[in-house]
Structure formats: structure tokens, C-alpha cells
CSV table of C-alpha atoms in Angstrom, one decimal:
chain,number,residue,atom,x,y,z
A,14,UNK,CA,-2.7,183.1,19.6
A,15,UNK,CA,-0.8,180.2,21.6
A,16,UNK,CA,-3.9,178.8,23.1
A,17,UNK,CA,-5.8,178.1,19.6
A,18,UNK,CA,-3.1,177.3,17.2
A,19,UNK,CA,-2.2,174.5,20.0
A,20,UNK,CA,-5.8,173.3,20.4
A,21,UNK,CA,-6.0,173.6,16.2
A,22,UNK,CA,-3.4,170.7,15.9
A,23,UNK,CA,-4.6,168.9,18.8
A,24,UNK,CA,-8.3,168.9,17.4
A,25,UNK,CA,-6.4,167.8,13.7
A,26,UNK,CA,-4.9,164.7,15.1
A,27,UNK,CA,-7.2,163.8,17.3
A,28,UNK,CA,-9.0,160.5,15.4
A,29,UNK,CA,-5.2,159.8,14.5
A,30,UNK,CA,-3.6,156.5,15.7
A,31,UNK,CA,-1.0,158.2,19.2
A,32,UNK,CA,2.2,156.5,19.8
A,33,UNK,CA,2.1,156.5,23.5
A,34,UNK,CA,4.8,156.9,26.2
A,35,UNK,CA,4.8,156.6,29.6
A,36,UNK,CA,6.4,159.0,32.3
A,37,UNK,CA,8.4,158.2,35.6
A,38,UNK,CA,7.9,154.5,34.9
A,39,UNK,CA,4.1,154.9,35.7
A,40,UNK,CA,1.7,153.1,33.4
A,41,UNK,CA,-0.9,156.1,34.2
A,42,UNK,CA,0.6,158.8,33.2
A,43,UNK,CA,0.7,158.9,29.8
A,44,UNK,CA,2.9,161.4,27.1
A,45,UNK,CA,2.1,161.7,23.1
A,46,UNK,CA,4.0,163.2,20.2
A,47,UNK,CA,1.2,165.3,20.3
A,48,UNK,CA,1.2,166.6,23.3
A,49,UNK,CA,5.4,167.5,22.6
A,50,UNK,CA,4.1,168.9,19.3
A,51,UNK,CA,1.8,171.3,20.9
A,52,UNK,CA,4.3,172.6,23.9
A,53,UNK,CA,6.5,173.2,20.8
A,54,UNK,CA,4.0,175.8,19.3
A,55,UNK,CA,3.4,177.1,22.3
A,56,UNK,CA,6.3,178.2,23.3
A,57,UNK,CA,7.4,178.8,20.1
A,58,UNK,CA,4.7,181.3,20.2
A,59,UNK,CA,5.6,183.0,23.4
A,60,UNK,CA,9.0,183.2,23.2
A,61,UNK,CA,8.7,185.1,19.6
A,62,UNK,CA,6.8,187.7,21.5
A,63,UNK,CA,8.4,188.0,25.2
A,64,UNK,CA,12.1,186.4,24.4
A,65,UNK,CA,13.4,187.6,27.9
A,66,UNK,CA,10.3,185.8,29.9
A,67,UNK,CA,10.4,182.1,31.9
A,68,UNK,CA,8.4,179.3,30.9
A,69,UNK,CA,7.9,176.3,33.2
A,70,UNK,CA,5.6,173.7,31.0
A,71,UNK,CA,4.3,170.3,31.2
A,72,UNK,CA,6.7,168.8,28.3
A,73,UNK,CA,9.9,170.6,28.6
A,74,UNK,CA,12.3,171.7,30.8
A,75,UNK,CA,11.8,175.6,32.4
A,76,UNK,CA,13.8,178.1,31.2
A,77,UNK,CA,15.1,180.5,34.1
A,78,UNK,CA,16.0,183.8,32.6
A,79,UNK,CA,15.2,185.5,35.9
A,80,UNK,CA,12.0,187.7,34.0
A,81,UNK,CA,9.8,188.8,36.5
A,82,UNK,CA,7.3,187.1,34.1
A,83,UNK,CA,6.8,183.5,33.8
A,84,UNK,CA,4.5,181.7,31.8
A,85,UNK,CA,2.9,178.2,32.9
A,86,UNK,CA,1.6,176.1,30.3
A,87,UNK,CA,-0.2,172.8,30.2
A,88,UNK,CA,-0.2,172.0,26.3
A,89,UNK,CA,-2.4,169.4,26.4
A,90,UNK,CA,-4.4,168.8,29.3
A,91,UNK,CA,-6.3,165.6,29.6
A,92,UNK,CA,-3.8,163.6,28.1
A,93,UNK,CA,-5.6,160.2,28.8
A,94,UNK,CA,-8.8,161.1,27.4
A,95,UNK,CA,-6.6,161.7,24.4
A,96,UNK,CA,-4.9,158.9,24.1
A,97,UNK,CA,-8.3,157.0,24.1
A,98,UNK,CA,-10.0,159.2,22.0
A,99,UNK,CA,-12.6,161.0,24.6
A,100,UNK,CA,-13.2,164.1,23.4
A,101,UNK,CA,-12.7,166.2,26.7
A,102,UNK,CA,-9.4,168.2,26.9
A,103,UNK,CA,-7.9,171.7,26.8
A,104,UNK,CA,-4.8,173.7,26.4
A,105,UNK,CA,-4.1,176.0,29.4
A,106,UNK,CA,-1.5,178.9,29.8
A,107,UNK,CA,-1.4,181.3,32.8
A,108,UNK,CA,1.2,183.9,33.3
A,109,UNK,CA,2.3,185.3,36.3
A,110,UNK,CA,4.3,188.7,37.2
A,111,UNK,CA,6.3,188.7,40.5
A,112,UNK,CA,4.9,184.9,41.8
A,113,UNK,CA,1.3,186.8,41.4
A,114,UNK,CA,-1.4,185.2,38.6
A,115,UNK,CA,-2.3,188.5,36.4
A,116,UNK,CA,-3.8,186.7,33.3
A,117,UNK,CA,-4.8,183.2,32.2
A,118,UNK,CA,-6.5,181.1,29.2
A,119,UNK,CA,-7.8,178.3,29.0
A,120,UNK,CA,-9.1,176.5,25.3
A,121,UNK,CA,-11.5,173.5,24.9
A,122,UNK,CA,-10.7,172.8,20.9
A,123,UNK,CA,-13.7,170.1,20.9
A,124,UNK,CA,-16.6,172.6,21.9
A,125,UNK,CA,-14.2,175.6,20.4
A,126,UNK,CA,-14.8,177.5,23.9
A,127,UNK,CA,-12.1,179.9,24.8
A,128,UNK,CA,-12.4,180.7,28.9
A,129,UNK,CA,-9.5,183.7,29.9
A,130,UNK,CA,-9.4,186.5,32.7
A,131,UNK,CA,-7.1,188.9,33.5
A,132,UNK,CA,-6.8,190.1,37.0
A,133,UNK,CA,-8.9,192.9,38.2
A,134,UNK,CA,-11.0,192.5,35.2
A,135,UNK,CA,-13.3,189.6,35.3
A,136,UNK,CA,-13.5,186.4,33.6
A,137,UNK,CA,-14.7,185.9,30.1
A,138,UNK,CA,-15.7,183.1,27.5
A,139,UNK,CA,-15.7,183.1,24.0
A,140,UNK,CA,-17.2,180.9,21.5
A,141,UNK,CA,-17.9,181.3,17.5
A,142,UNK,CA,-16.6,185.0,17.7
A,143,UNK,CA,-19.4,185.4,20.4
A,144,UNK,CA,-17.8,187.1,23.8
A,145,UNK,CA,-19.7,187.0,27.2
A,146,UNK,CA,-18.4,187.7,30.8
A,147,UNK,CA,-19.0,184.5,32.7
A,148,UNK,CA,-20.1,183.9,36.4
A,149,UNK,CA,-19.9,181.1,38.8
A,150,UNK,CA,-23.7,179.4,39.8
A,151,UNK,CA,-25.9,180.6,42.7
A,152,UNK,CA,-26.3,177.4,44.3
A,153,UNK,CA,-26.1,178.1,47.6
A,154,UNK,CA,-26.5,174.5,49.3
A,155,UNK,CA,-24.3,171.5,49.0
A,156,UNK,CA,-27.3,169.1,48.9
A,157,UNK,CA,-28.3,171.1,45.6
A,158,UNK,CA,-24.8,171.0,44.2
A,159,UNK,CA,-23.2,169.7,41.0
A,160,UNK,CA,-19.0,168.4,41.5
A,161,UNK,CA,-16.0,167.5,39.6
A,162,UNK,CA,-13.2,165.6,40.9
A,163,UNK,CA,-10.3,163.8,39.9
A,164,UNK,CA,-7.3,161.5,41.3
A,165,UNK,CA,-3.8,161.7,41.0
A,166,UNK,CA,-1.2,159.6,39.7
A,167,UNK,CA,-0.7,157.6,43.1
A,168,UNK,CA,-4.2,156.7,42.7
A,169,UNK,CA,-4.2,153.0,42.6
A,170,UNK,CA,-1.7,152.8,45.5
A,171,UNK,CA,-4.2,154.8,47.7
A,172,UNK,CA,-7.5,154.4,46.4
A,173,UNK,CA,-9.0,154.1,49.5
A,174,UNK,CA,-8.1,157.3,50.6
A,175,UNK,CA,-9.3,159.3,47.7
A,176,UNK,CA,-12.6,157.4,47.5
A,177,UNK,CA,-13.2,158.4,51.1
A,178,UNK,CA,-13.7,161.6,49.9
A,179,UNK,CA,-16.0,160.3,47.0
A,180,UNK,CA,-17.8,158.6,49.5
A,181,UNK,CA,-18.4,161.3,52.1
A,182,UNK,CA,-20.1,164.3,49.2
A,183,UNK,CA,-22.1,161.4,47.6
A,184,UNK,CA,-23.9,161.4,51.0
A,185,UNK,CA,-24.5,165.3,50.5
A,186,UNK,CA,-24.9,166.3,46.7
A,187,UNK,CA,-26.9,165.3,44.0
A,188,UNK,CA,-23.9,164.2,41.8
A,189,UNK,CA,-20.7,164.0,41.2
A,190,UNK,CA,-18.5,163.7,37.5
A,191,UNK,CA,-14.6,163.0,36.7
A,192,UNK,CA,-13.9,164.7,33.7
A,193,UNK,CA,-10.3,164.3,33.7
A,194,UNK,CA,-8.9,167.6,32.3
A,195,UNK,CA,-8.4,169.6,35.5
A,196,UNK,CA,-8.3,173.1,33.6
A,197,UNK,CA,-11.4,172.9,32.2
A,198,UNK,CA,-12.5,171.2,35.4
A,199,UNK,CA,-12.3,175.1,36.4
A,200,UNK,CA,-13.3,176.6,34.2
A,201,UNK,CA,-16.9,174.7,34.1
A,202,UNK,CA,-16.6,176.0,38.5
A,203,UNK,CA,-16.1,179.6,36.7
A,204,UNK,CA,-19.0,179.5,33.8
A,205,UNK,CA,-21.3,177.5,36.3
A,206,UNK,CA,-22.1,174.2,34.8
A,207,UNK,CA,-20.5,172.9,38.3
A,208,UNK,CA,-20.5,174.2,41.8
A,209,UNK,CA,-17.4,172.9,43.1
A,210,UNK,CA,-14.5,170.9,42.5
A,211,UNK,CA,-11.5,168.9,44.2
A,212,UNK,CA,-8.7,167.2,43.6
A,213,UNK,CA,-5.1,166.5,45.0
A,214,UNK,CA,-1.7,166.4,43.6
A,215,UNK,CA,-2.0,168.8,40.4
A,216,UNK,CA,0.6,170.6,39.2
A,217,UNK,CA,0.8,174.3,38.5
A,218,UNK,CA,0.3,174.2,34.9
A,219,UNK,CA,-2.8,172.3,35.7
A,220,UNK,CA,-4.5,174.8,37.7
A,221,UNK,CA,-2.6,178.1,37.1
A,222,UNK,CA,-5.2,179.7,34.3
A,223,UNK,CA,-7.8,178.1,35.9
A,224,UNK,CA,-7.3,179.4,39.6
A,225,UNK,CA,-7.7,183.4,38.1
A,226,UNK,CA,-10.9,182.4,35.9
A,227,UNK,CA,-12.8,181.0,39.0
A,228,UNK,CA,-11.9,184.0,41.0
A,229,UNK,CA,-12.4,186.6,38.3
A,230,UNK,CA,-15.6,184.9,37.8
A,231,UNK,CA,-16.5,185.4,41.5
A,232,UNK,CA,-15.5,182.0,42.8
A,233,UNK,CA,-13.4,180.9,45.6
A,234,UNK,CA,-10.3,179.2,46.0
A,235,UNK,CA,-8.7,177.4,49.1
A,236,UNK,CA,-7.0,174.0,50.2
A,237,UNK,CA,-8.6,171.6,52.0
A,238,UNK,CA,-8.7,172.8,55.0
A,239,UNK,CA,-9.9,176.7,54.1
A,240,UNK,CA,-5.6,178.0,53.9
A,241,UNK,CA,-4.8,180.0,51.0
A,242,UNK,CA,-4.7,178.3,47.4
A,243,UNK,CA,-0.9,178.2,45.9
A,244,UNK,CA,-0.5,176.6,42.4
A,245,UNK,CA,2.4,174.6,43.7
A,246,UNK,CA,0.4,173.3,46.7
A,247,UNK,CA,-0.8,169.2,46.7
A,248,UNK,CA,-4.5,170.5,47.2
A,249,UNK,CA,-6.7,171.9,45.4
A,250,UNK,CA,-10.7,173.2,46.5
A,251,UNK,CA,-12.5,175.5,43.7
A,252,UNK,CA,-16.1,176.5,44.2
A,253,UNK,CA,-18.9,179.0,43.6
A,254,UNK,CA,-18.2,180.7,47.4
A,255,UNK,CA,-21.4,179.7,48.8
A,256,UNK,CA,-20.8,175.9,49.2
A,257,UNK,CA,-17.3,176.3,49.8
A,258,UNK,CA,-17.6,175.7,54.1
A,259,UNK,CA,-20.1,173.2,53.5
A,260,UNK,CA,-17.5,171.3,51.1
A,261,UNK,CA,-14.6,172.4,53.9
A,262,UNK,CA,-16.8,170.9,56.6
A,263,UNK,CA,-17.0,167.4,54.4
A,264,UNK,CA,-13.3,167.0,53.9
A,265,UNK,CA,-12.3,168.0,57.3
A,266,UNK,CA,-14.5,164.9,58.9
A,267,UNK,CA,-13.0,162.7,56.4
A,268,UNK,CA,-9.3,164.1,57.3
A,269,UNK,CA,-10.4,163.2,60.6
A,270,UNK,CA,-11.4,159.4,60.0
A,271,UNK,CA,-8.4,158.9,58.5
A,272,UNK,CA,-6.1,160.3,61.6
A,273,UNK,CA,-8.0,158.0,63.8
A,274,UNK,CA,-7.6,155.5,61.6
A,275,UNK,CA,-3.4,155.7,61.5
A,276,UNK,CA,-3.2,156.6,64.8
A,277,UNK,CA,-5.6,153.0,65.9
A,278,UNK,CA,-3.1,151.4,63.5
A,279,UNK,CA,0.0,152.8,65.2
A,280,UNK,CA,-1.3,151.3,68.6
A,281,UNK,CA,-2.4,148.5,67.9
A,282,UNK,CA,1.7,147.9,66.4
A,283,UNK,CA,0.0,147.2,62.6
């Protein structure tokens, strides 16, 4: 399978020493040999099997065959934690038919958890050859609630403005974690460690597995202001349904701070 034999030579190098590059010039967004070594297998992988479908990954450029099926990879998600030896990433394939999400996977190769769905058919986890169908939590109030977040690559230029939104659920919840590995971000909203989770600015091979495990596993998906959730949309809201207005309700005040704010600034001739 594409998922573990990835994760297999990701956990092997792991305590290795990681040449690191850097992407678009940004000295956040990081790239390892590694993570080009594991988009290798994995497509290898695929492509051995379905030769005729697309593949849009991470690390390489998409192939356009014009398949009706396309596969969306994320090879090695968490790349920083990685690169500084934190323990807390994932490999992530989701494939859709037709622009529709009809299966995804998602594998932690540190806890050897294996989190997949297929649509119409619930969500799943496996661990140690032990298979159980997995369900998001029953926390039904915000002020009882659990969340992951994390921040995009822009982050230090507005840092402000994603704090905001830090700032506004600390008044609400009784904590809040940055994991930094988006797919497994959702995956932990699908199995219920977490009630909810936000973040802006991923990509579609961060959050394409991960958007049919939450809602196979009963959870919802929006953006932030309650829309319909697109992979290749800047926003991205997962939770267990029942605090998902409550969390709307949070970001929509701050949305609203922030327009008074630029429109005070744009009087005032700032």
C-alpha cells in the first residue's frame, strides 16, 4: 500500500541528519530529500496500478491525462516537525472521481495508525492489524471543547490576524493545540480526540483525505462563514457538528473586528 510503504521510509530516516531546502524563497516552508523520496514511492505505487489516472502532489508537478480519476497526495505532511525531529506527521492520499472525494487515507507512521474512509461507507482506523469504525466526539458545547489549529505560510507577515482568532476561542474552550500536520489534524476531528479544528491557506493535498474521514465519521465540514468546504478553498472549519455554529458564531465576530478595523483605517487616510 502507497500510504505505509511511504510512512515506512519516513519512520526509517527519521533520527537521520535532513538536508533542508526551502520553497518560493520562504524560510518557513521547508522541503527534504525525504519528503521527494516518499512522493517518489507513492506515485510510483499508483501509477503501477491505475497508469491512465491524474496525480496532483505536494513535490511534483501534476500529470493531466484527463482520467476522470485523480489522486491528491501529501507525501509527507508535517514537514517542519520533521525537519526538527518532532515526531507528529502523516502521509495523506485522497482520490477523487469526477471533482467528487470517493476514498481517502491517511497514515501516522510514529503511532502506526492508519485512518481511511470511503464514501458512503464510514470512516475507519486501523492499528496493529486491529480495525475499528471511528466516530467524531459528543461534545456538544464549545465551552467543553478540545481544538487544533494551525497558520499558514504568510504567518509572520499577519500574525495579528491569525492570533485574533486564537484569541477570540481561548475566551470560549478549554484548550486549544497546534499540531502542525493538518491531515492528521483531521483525522484526530474524525476519531474524537478533538472537537474542532481551523486553519487557513491549506492546500488540497492537505485536507483532501482528511475532509471524507471527518464526514464519514459523522463530522462536519464548512468555511468560515458556514459555505460549502472545497479542498481548493483558503478556509478550512472541521468539527464534530455540534459545536460547529458555536465555532461559526466566534469567527464571524472576529471577521467583523477586523472589517471595522480596515474600514477605521481607510477613513482616517492610514
Amino acid at each position: 500500500m502507497a500510504l505505509e510503504r511511504a510512512g515506512v521510509y519516513i519512520r526509517k530516516n527519521f533520527d537521520r541528519p535532513h538536508k533542508i531546502r526551502f520553497k518560493n524563497k520562504s524560510p518557513i516552508n521547508l522541503v527534504t530529500r525525504v519528503d521527494q523520496e516518499a512522493d517518489r514511492l507513492i506515485r510510483e505505487t499508483i501509477l503501477n496500478r491505475f497508469p491512465s489516472h491524474d496525480l496532483l502532489t505536494e513535490e511534483s508537478i501534476p500529470t493531466g491525462k484527463g482520467s476522470s480519476y485523480k489522486w491528491i497526495v501529501d507525501p509527507l505532511d508535517g514537514t517542519t516537525n520533521f525537519a526538527h525531529h518532532f515526531p507528529q506527521v502523516g502521509v495523506s492520499i485522497g482520490l477523487e472521481r469526477e471533482g467528487t472525494l470517493i476514498l481517502g487515507g491517511v497514515y501516522d507512521p510514529f503511532r502506526n495508525e492508519l485512518f481511511w474512509a470511503e464514501k458512503g461507507r464510514g470512516a475507519w482506523m486501523e492499528q496493529a492489524g486491529r480495525r475499528r469504525p471511528i466516530a467524531v466526539s459528543r461534545t456538544r458545547r464549545l465551552s467543553e471543547s478540545l481544538l487544533l489549529t494551525g497558520f499558514p505560510y504568510d504567518r509572520r507577515e499577519r500574525a495579528d490576524f491569525y492570533l485574533s482568532y486564537v484569541r477570540a476561542f481561548l475566551q470560549h474552550i478549554q484548550g486549544i493545540r497546534r499540531a502542525g500536520a493538518a491531515a492528521l489534524d483531521l483525522c484526530w476531528v474524525a476519531c474524537g480526540r478533538v472537537d474542532g479544528y481551523w486553519e487557513w491557506r491549506l492546500k488540497p493535498w492537505d485536507s483532501a483525505a482528511g475532509r471524507i474521514i471527518v464526514e464519514e465519521a459523522g463530522g462536519t465540514m464548512t468555511d468560515f462563514s458556514g459555505r460549502a468546504f472545497s479542498i481548493y478553498g483558503e478556509q478550512t472549519l472541521a468539527t464534530n457538528g455540534k459545536i460547529h455554529g458555536e465555532m461559526l458564531r466566534v469567527m464571524r465576530s472576529v471577521k467583523k473586528r477586523w472589517s471595522f478595523r480596515r474600514s477605521e483605517t481607510a477613513a482616517s487616510g492610514r
